[in-house]
């Protein structure tokens, strides 16, 4: 096992009715800005519940944060937060609202006169302060509710980039599985695929004899395989929703990634697909991952065989056959959730691959993967195999 330094300071308030705990998490003298997305939280009544819980506090709102939140929209909230001297941000929604709010938190306190897009260009390394934030999550997928990462897009330039900073990790997360009953099937499936791939990015590398991390990761994968389809079939099954929600949080809160090599190439290749073609985040992952597994089958051989056996129960046949079967099972799982696994399924014929590679290069993504051996040439082969 590798050395690690793990600190996960997000208070998790999990379960039915946990909105009751919200008021006590926010300082009584706070000036709060509630942030939300395109309006789902108004329709579902979650926003009303938040307002009720915060009665008596000084509260403002900023709505309209879009999926794959954009710099252009978020800068309006930054202006508002600065003008109104906001002291606490409360994100109510999915990963996009949470990520967008992380950007607002850091950008509002970024040095005046410096364009906060620099946060993305420097991966968050120059952040030295941020407005504290909390979250009420309505879509289990990204793990953003209890991690320090965020992904922001910029319409004008077609960029989608990530940043990380301990300053933007939410101080609490209200996780009520009931809030996920209203999710459209597409978002339920997206969430399951995203959490699955987060787990894979931290698991399917090379062995370092990290048994706890491996078995936790396998537990998350098995739970998603078991409960993901049920969440689609029985949208109001509380236990199913609770297990999916907790799986998604655990998949990217730092725990399973501590002390192990991490890949993240699927995500980096996927972000370019979203930025260029507008596919949902998870839709891009379902396309890239099977192709990447096949491309890296030698380097990932031991973990692929472990994955085949412990997650898919594939124990017969030669090594290559078992790896083929595990890749096929992964593809089949995504497709059974209604998430296609080929570029062609989205009418993309691969003609944009050179442009995707140019963007990867521009973003410094020329040595990806746990061994830093996914060069632009390897990325090209992965995109091509994903057609
Ligand atoms: O915008 P509203 O109206 O709220 O509707 C949203 C949105 O249209 C809707 N929705 C959310 N909760 C709902 C609901 N509809 C009905 N009932 C509910 N309970 O779902 C749609 C998608 O929401 P979005 O927040 O975009 O989805 P998700 O949570 O999958 O977030 C995706 C974003 O997170 C980034 C992705 O790149 C993408 O930008 N990621 C963030 C990560 C992180 N911070 O650690 C890691 C991930 O790998 C990922 O990159
Ligand atoms: Zn993801």
Coordinates of C-alpha atoms and ligand atoms in Angstrom, one line a residue:
X1 CA 0.0 0.0 0.0
X2 CA 1.2 3.5 -0.8
X3 CA 1.5 6.2 1.9
X4 CA -1.4 8.6 2.2
X5 CA -2.7 11.6 3.9
X6 CA -6.5 11.4 4.2
X7 CA -8.7 14.1 5.7
X8 CA -12.4 14.1 4.8
X9 CA -14.0 17.0 6.8
X10 CA -17.5 16.9 5.4
X11 CA -20.3 16.1 7.9
X12 CA -22.7 13.7 6.3
X13 CA -26.3 14.0 7.3
X14 CA -27.9 11.0 5.7
X15 CA -31.4 9.8 5.5
X16 CA -35.1 10.5 5.2
X17 CA -35.9 13.9 6.8
X18 CA -32.3 14.9 7.3
X19 CA -33.2 18.4 6.1
X20 CA -34.2 18.9 9.8
X21 CA -30.5 19.1 10.5
X22 CA -29.8 21.8 8.0
X23 CA -30.4 24.9 10.2
X24 CA -27.9 23.8 12.8
X25 CA -25.1 23.5 10.3
X26 CA -25.1 27.2 9.3
X27 CA -23.8 30.0 11.5
X28 CA -26.7 32.0 12.9
X29 CA -25.2 35.3 11.6
X30 CA -24.5 34.0 8.1
X31 CA -25.6 35.8 5.0
X32 CA -26.5 32.8 2.9
X33 CA -26.7 32.4 -0.9
X34 CA -28.7 29.4 -2.0
X35 CA -27.6 28.2 -5.4
X36 CA -29.6 25.9 -7.7
X37 CA -30.0 24.6 -11.2
X38 CA -32.6 24.8 -13.9
X39 CA -35.5 24.6 -11.6
X40 CA -36.0 20.9 -10.7
X41 CA -35.7 21.8 -7.0
X42 CA -38.6 24.2 -7.4
X43 CA -40.7 21.6 -9.0
X44 CA -39.9 18.9 -6.5
X45 CA -40.4 21.1 -3.5
X46 CA -36.8 20.6 -2.2
X47 CA -36.1 24.4 -2.4
X48 CA -39.2 25.1 -0.3
X49 CA -38.0 22.7 2.3
X50 CA -34.7 24.4 2.3
X51 CA -36.3 27.9 2.8
X52 CA -38.4 26.5 5.6
X53 CA -35.4 25.1 7.3
X54 CA -33.6 28.4 7.1
X55 CA -36.4 30.6 8.3
X56 CA -35.0 33.6 10.2
X57 CA -31.7 33.5 8.4
X58 CA -30.5 36.1 6.0
X59 CA -31.0 34.3 2.6
X60 CA -30.6 35.2 -1.1
X61 CA -30.9 32.9 -4.1
X62 CA -29.1 32.3 -7.4
X63 CA -30.7 29.9 -9.9
X64 CA -29.9 28.8 -13.4
X65 CA -26.7 26.9 -13.0
X66 CA -26.8 24.6 -15.9
X67 CA -25.6 21.0 -16.3
X68 CA -21.8 21.2 -16.9
X69 CA -21.8 24.5 -15.2
X70 CA -20.3 27.4 -17.1
X71 CA -17.9 30.1 -16.2
X72 CA -20.2 32.6 -18.0
X73 CA -23.2 31.8 -15.7
X74 CA -21.1 31.4 -12.5
X75 CA -19.4 34.7 -12.9
X76 CA -22.8 36.4 -12.4
X77 CA -23.1 34.6 -9.1
X78 CA -19.6 35.6 -8.2
X79 CA -20.6 39.3 -8.7
X80 CA -23.7 38.8 -6.6
X81 CA -21.7 37.1 -3.8
X82 CA -19.2 39.9 -3.8
X83 CA -21.8 42.7 -3.9
X84 CA -23.9 41.2 -1.2
X85 CA -21.1 40.2 1.1
X86 CA -22.2 36.6 1.2
X87 CA -20.6 34.5 4.0
X88 CA -22.1 31.1 3.3
X89 CA -23.1 29.2 0.1
X90 CA -25.7 26.5 0.1
X91 CA -25.8 24.4 -3.1
X92 CA -29.1 22.6 -3.7
X93 CA -29.1 20.2 -6.6
X94 CA -26.8 17.8 -8.5
X95 CA -23.1 17.7 -9.2
X96 CA -23.3 20.6 -11.6
X97 CA -24.8 23.0 -8.9
X98 CA -22.3 21.7 -6.3
X99 CA -19.3 22.1 -8.7
X100 CA -20.5 25.5 -9.8
X101 CA -20.9 26.6 -6.2
X102 CA -17.3 25.5 -5.4
X103 CA -16.2 27.8 -8.2
X104 CA -18.3 30.7 -6.9
X105 CA -16.9 30.0 -3.4
X106 CA -13.3 30.3 -4.6
X107 CA -13.8 32.9 -7.3
X108 CA -15.6 35.4 -5.0
X109 CA -12.5 35.5 -2.8
X110 CA -10.0 35.4 -5.5
X111 CA -7.6 38.4 -5.7
X112 CA -9.4 41.3 -7.3
X113 CA -8.2 42.0 -10.8
X114 CA -7.3 38.4 -11.6
X115 CA -9.7 36.6 -13.9
X116 CA -10.9 33.6 -11.8
X117 CA -10.6 31.4 -14.9
X118 CA -7.1 31.1 -13.7
X119 CA -8.5 28.7 -11.1
X120 CA -9.0 26.2 -13.9
X121 CA -5.7 26.9 -15.6
X122 CA -3.8 26.2 -12.4
X123 CA -6.0 23.3 -11.2
X124 CA -7.0 25.2 -8.1
X125 CA -3.4 25.4 -6.8
X126 CA -3.5 29.1 -6.2
X127 CA -6.7 29.1 -4.1
X128 CA -5.9 30.4 -0.6
X129 CA -9.4 31.0 0.7
X130 CA -13.1 30.5 -0.2
X131 CA -16.6 31.2 1.1
X132 CA -17.6 28.2 3.1
X133 CA -20.3 26.0 1.5
X134 CA -22.7 23.3 2.3
X135 CA -24.8 21.1 0.1
X136 CA -28.2 19.5 -0.3
X137 CA -27.7 16.8 -2.9
X138 CA -30.5 15.7 -5.2
X139 CA -28.6 13.5 -7.7
X140 CA -26.2 10.8 -6.5
X141 CA -23.4 10.6 -9.0
X142 CA -20.4 12.8 -8.8
X143 CA -19.3 12.6 -5.1
X144 CA -19.0 16.4 -5.2
X145 CA -20.9 16.6 -2.0
X146 CA -18.0 15.5 0.0
X147 CA -14.9 16.0 -2.1
X148 CA -12.7 18.9 -3.1
X149 CA -13.0 18.7 -6.8
X150 CA -15.1 20.6 -9.4
X151 CA -15.4 20.6 -13.1
X152 CA -16.2 23.9 -14.9
X153 CA -16.9 24.6 -18.6
X154 CA -16.3 27.7 -20.6
X155 CA -18.7 28.2 -23.5
X156 CA -16.7 30.8 -25.3
X157 CA -13.6 28.5 -25.7
X158 CA -15.1 25.0 -25.6
X159 CA -13.1 24.1 -22.5
X160 CA -14.1 21.7 -19.7
X161 CA -11.6 21.6 -16.9
X162 CA -11.3 20.4 -13.3
X163 CA -9.9 22.0 -10.2
X164 CA -9.2 20.8 -6.7
X165 CA -8.8 22.6 -3.5
X166 CA -9.4 21.7 0.2
X167 CA -10.9 25.2 0.5
X168 CA -14.0 24.3 -1.5
X169 CA -14.9 21.0 0.1
X170 CA -18.5 21.3 1.5
X171 CA -18.6 21.5 5.3
X172 CA -21.7 19.3 5.2
X173 CA -23.9 17.3 2.9
X174 CA -27.6 16.6 3.4
X175 CA -28.2 13.3 1.7
X176 CA -31.9 12.4 1.6
X177 CA -32.5 9.4 -0.7
X178 CA -36.2 10.5 -1.0
X179 CA -35.0 13.6 -3.0
X180 CA -33.8 11.3 -5.7
X181 CA -37.2 9.7 -6.4
X182 CA -38.0 12.4 -8.9
X183 CA -34.9 11.9 -11.1
X184 CA -35.5 11.1 -14.8
X185 CA -34.3 7.7 -15.8
X186 CA -31.5 9.2 -17.8
X187 CA -30.1 10.9 -14.7
X188 CA -30.5 7.8 -12.6
X189 CA -28.5 5.8 -15.1
X190 CA -25.9 8.5 -15.5
X191 CA -25.4 8.6 -11.8
X192 CA -24.8 4.8 -11.5
X193 CA -22.4 4.9 -14.5
X194 CA -20.5 7.9 -13.1
X195 CA -20.1 6.3 -9.6
X196 CA -19.1 3.0 -11.2
X197 CA -16.4 4.7 -13.3
X198 CA -15.1 6.7 -10.3
X199 CA -14.6 3.5 -8.5
X200 CA -12.9 1.9 -11.5
X201 CA -10.5 4.9 -11.9
X202 CA -9.2 4.2 -8.4
X203 CA -9.3 0.4 -8.6
X204 CA -8.5 -0.8 -12.0
X205 CA -4.8 0.1 -12.1
X206 CA -2.1 -2.2 -10.8
X207 CA -2.0 -4.1 -7.4
X208 CA -0.3 -2.5 -4.4
X209 CA -1.7 -5.0 -2.0
X210 CA -4.3 -2.5 -0.7
X211 CA -6.9 -5.0 0.5
X212 CA -9.2 -2.6 2.2
X213 CA -9.3 -0.2 -0.7
X214 CA -9.8 -3.1 -3.2
X215 CA -12.6 -4.7 -1.3
X216 CA -14.4 -1.5 -0.5
X217 CA -14.2 -0.7 -4.3
X218 CA -15.5 -4.1 -5.2
X219 CA -18.3 -3.6 -2.6
X220 CA -19.3 -0.3 -4.3
X221 CA -19.2 -1.9 -7.8
X222 CA -21.3 -4.9 -6.7
X223 CA -23.8 -2.6 -5.0
X224 CA -24.2 -0.4 -8.1
X225 CA -24.6 -3.5 -10.3
X226 CA -27.3 -4.9 -7.9
X227 CA -29.1 -1.7 -7.1
X228 CA -28.7 0.4 -10.2
X229 CA -31.2 -1.5 -12.3
X230 CA -33.6 -1.6 -9.4
X231 CA -33.4 2.2 -9.0
X232 CA -34.8 2.4 -12.6
X233 CA -37.5 -0.2 -12.0
X234 CA -38.6 0.9 -8.6
X235 CA -38.0 4.7 -8.4
X236 CA -39.6 5.0 -4.9
X237 CA -37.8 2.1 -3.3
X238 CA -36.1 3.9 -0.4
X239 CA -33.6 1.2 0.4
X240 CA -32.5 1.0 -3.2
X241 CA -32.1 4.8 -3.4
X242 CA -30.3 4.9 -0.1
X243 CA -27.8 2.3 -1.3
X244 CA -27.2 4.0 -4.6
X245 CA -26.8 7.3 -2.9
X246 CA -24.2 6.1 -0.4
X247 CA -22.4 4.2 -3.0
X248 CA -21.9 7.3 -5.1
X249 CA -20.7 9.3 -2.1
X250 CA -18.3 6.6 -1.1
X251 CA -17.0 6.2 -4.6
X252 CA -15.4 9.6 -4.6
X253 CA -14.9 10.9 -1.1
X254 CA -11.2 10.0 -1.0
X255 CA -11.5 6.8 0.9
X256 CA -11.0 4.1 -1.8
X257 CA -8.4 6.3 -3.5
X258 CA -6.1 6.6 -0.5
X259 CA -2.9 4.7 -0.8
X260 CA -3.5 3.3 -4.3
X261 CA -2.6 4.3 -7.8
X262 CA -5.3 6.2 -9.8
X263 CA -6.0 6.4 -13.5
X264 CA -8.6 9.1 -14.4
X265 CA -7.8 9.0 -18.1
X266 CA -11.4 7.9 -18.9
X267 CA -12.6 11.1 -17.3
X268 CA -10.1 13.3 -19.1
X269 CA -11.0 11.9 -22.5
X270 CA -14.7 12.1 -21.5
X271 CA -14.6 15.8 -20.6
X272 CA -13.4 16.7 -24.1
X273 CA -16.3 14.8 -25.5
X274 CA -18.8 16.7 -23.3
X275 CA -17.1 20.0 -24.2
X276 CA -17.1 19.4 -27.9
X277 CA -20.3 17.4 -28.4
X278 CA -22.5 18.1 -25.4
X279 CA -22.9 14.5 -24.3
X280 CA -23.7 14.1 -20.6
X281 CA -20.7 13.4 -18.4
X282 CA -21.6 9.7 -17.7
X283 CA -22.5 9.1 -21.4
X284 CA -18.9 10.0 -22.3
X285 CA -17.5 7.6 -19.6
X286 CA -19.6 4.7 -20.9
X287 CA -18.0 5.2 -24.3
X288 CA -14.4 5.7 -23.3
X289 CA -14.0 3.1 -20.5
X290 CA -14.6 -0.2 -22.4
X291 CA -12.1 1.0 -25.1
X292 CA -9.6 2.1 -22.5
X293 CA -9.8 -1.3 -20.7
X294 CA -9.0 -3.1 -23.9
X295 CA -6.2 -0.7 -24.9
X296 CA -4.5 -1.1 -21.4
X297 CA -5.2 -4.8 -21.0
X298 CA -1.5 -5.7 -20.6
X299 CA -0.7 -2.9 -18.1
X300 CA -3.9 -3.5 -16.1
X301 CA -3.9 -7.3 -16.5
X302 CA -3.7 -8.3 -12.9
X303 CA -6.5 -6.0 -11.8
X304 CA -8.6 -6.8 -14.8
X305 CA -8.4 -10.5 -13.8
X306 CA -9.3 -9.6 -10.2
X307 CA -12.2 -7.4 -11.4
X308 CA -13.4 -10.3 -13.6
X309 CA -13.4 -12.7 -10.8
X310 CA -14.6 -10.7 -7.8
X311 CA -17.0 -8.4 -9.5
X312 CA -18.4 -10.5 -12.4
X313 CA -17.7 -14.0 -11.1
X314 CA -15.8 -14.8 -14.3
X315 CA -13.5 -17.7 -13.4
X316 CA -13.2 -20.0 -16.4
X317 CA -11.3 -19.6 -19.6
X318 CA -7.8 -18.3 -20.3
X319 CA -6.6 -14.9 -19.0
X320 CA -7.4 -13.1 -22.2
X321 CA -10.8 -14.7 -22.5
X322 CA -11.6 -13.6 -18.9
X323 CA -10.5 -10.1 -19.6
X324 CA -12.7 -10.0 -22.8
X325 CA -15.6 -11.3 -20.8
X326 CA -15.1 -8.6 -18.0
X327 CA -15.0 -5.8 -20.6
X328 CA -18.1 -7.2 -22.3
X329 CA -19.9 -7.4 -18.9
X330 CA -19.0 -3.8 -18.2
X331 CA -20.3 -2.7 -21.6
X332 CA -23.5 -4.8 -21.2
X333 CA -24.1 -3.3 -17.7
X334 CA -24.0 0.3 -19.0
X335 CA -26.2 -0.6 -22.0
X336 CA -28.7 -2.4 -19.8
X337 CA -29.1 0.9 -17.9
X338 CA -29.8 2.6 -21.3
X339 CA -26.4 4.3 -21.6
X340 CA -24.8 3.5 -25.0
X341 CA -21.1 2.6 -25.2
X342 CA -20.1 3.7 -28.7
X343 CA -19.5 7.0 -30.4
X344 CA -21.5 5.8 -33.3
X345 CA -24.6 5.5 -31.0
X346 CA -24.5 9.3 -30.8
X347 CA -23.9 9.6 -34.6
X348 CA -20.3 10.6 -34.0
X349 CA -18.2 9.0 -36.7
X350 CA -14.8 9.8 -35.3
X351 CA -14.1 12.8 -37.5
X352 CA -13.7 15.0 -34.5
X353 CA -10.9 12.9 -33.0
X354 CA -8.1 15.2 -34.2
X355 CA -9.8 18.2 -32.7
X356 CA -10.4 16.2 -29.4
X357 CA -6.7 15.4 -29.3
X358 CA -5.8 19.1 -29.9
X359 CA -7.9 20.0 -26.9
X360 CA -6.3 17.3 -24.7
X361 CA -2.9 18.7 -25.6
X362 CA -4.0 22.2 -24.9
X363 CA -5.1 21.1 -21.4
X364 CA -1.8 19.4 -20.7
X365 CA -3.4 15.9 -20.9
X366 CA -0.6 14.2 -22.7
X367 CA 0.6 11.7 -20.1
X368 CA -2.5 10.2 -18.5
X369 CA -3.2 7.1 -16.5
X370 CA -1.7 5.5 -13.5
X371 CA 1.6 5.0 -15.3
X372 CA 1.4 8.3 -17.2
X373 CA 1.7 6.3 -20.4
X374 CA -1.5 7.4 -22.1
X375 CA 0.1 9.7 -24.6
X376 CA -1.9 11.6 -27.2
X377 CA -1.2 8.6 -29.5
X378 CA -2.7 6.2 -27.1
X379 CA -5.7 8.5 -26.5
X380 CA -6.2 8.6 -30.3
X381 CA -6.3 4.8 -30.3
X382 CA -8.8 4.8 -27.5
X383 CA -11.1 7.3 -29.2
X384 CA -10.8 5.3 -32.4
X385 CA -11.6 2.0 -30.7
X386 CA -14.7 3.7 -29.2
X387 CA -16.3 4.3 -32.5
Ligands
LIG1 O1 -30.8 21.8 -13.3 P1 -32.0 21.1 -12.6 O2 -33.3 21.7 -13.0 O3 -31.8 21.0 -11.1 O4 -32.0 19.6 -13.2 C1 -31.0 18.7 -13.1 C2 -30.2 18.6 -14.4 O5 -31.0 18.9 -15.5 C3 -31.6 17.3 -12.9 N1 -31.8 16.9 -11.5 C4 -31.0 16.9 -10.5 N2 -31.6 16.4 -9.4 C5 -32.9 16.1 -9.7 C6 -33.0 16.4 -11.1 N3 -34.2 16.3 -11.7 C7 -35.2 15.7 -11.0 N4 -35.1 15.4 -9.7 C8 -34.0 15.5 -9.1 N5 -33.9 15.1 -7.8 O6 -30.6 16.4 -13.4 C9 -29.9 17.1 -14.5 C10 -28.4 16.8 -14.4 O7 -27.8 17.4 -13.2 P2 -26.3 17.5 -13.1 O8 -26.0 18.2 -11.8 O9 -25.7 18.1 -14.3 O10 -25.8 16.0 -13.0 P3 -24.6 15.3 -12.2 O11 -24.9 15.3 -10.8 O12 -24.4 14.1 -12.9 O13 -23.4 16.3 -12.4 C11 -22.6 16.3 -13.6 C12 -21.5 17.3 -13.5 O14 -20.5 16.9 -12.4 C13 -19.2 16.9 -13.0 C14 -19.5 16.5 -14.4 O15 -18.3 16.7 -15.2 C15 -20.6 17.3 -14.8 O16 -20.2 18.7 -15.1 N6 -18.4 16.0 -12.1 C16 -18.0 16.4 -10.9 C17 -17.1 15.6 -10.1 C18 -16.7 16.1 -8.8 N7 -17.0 17.3 -8.4 O17 -16.0 15.4 -8.1 C19 -16.6 14.3 -10.6 C20 -17.3 13.8 -11.7 O18 -16.4 12.9 -12.4 C21 -17.8 14.8 -12.7 O19 -16.8 15.1 -13.7
LIG2 ZN1 -17.3 11.3 -13.1

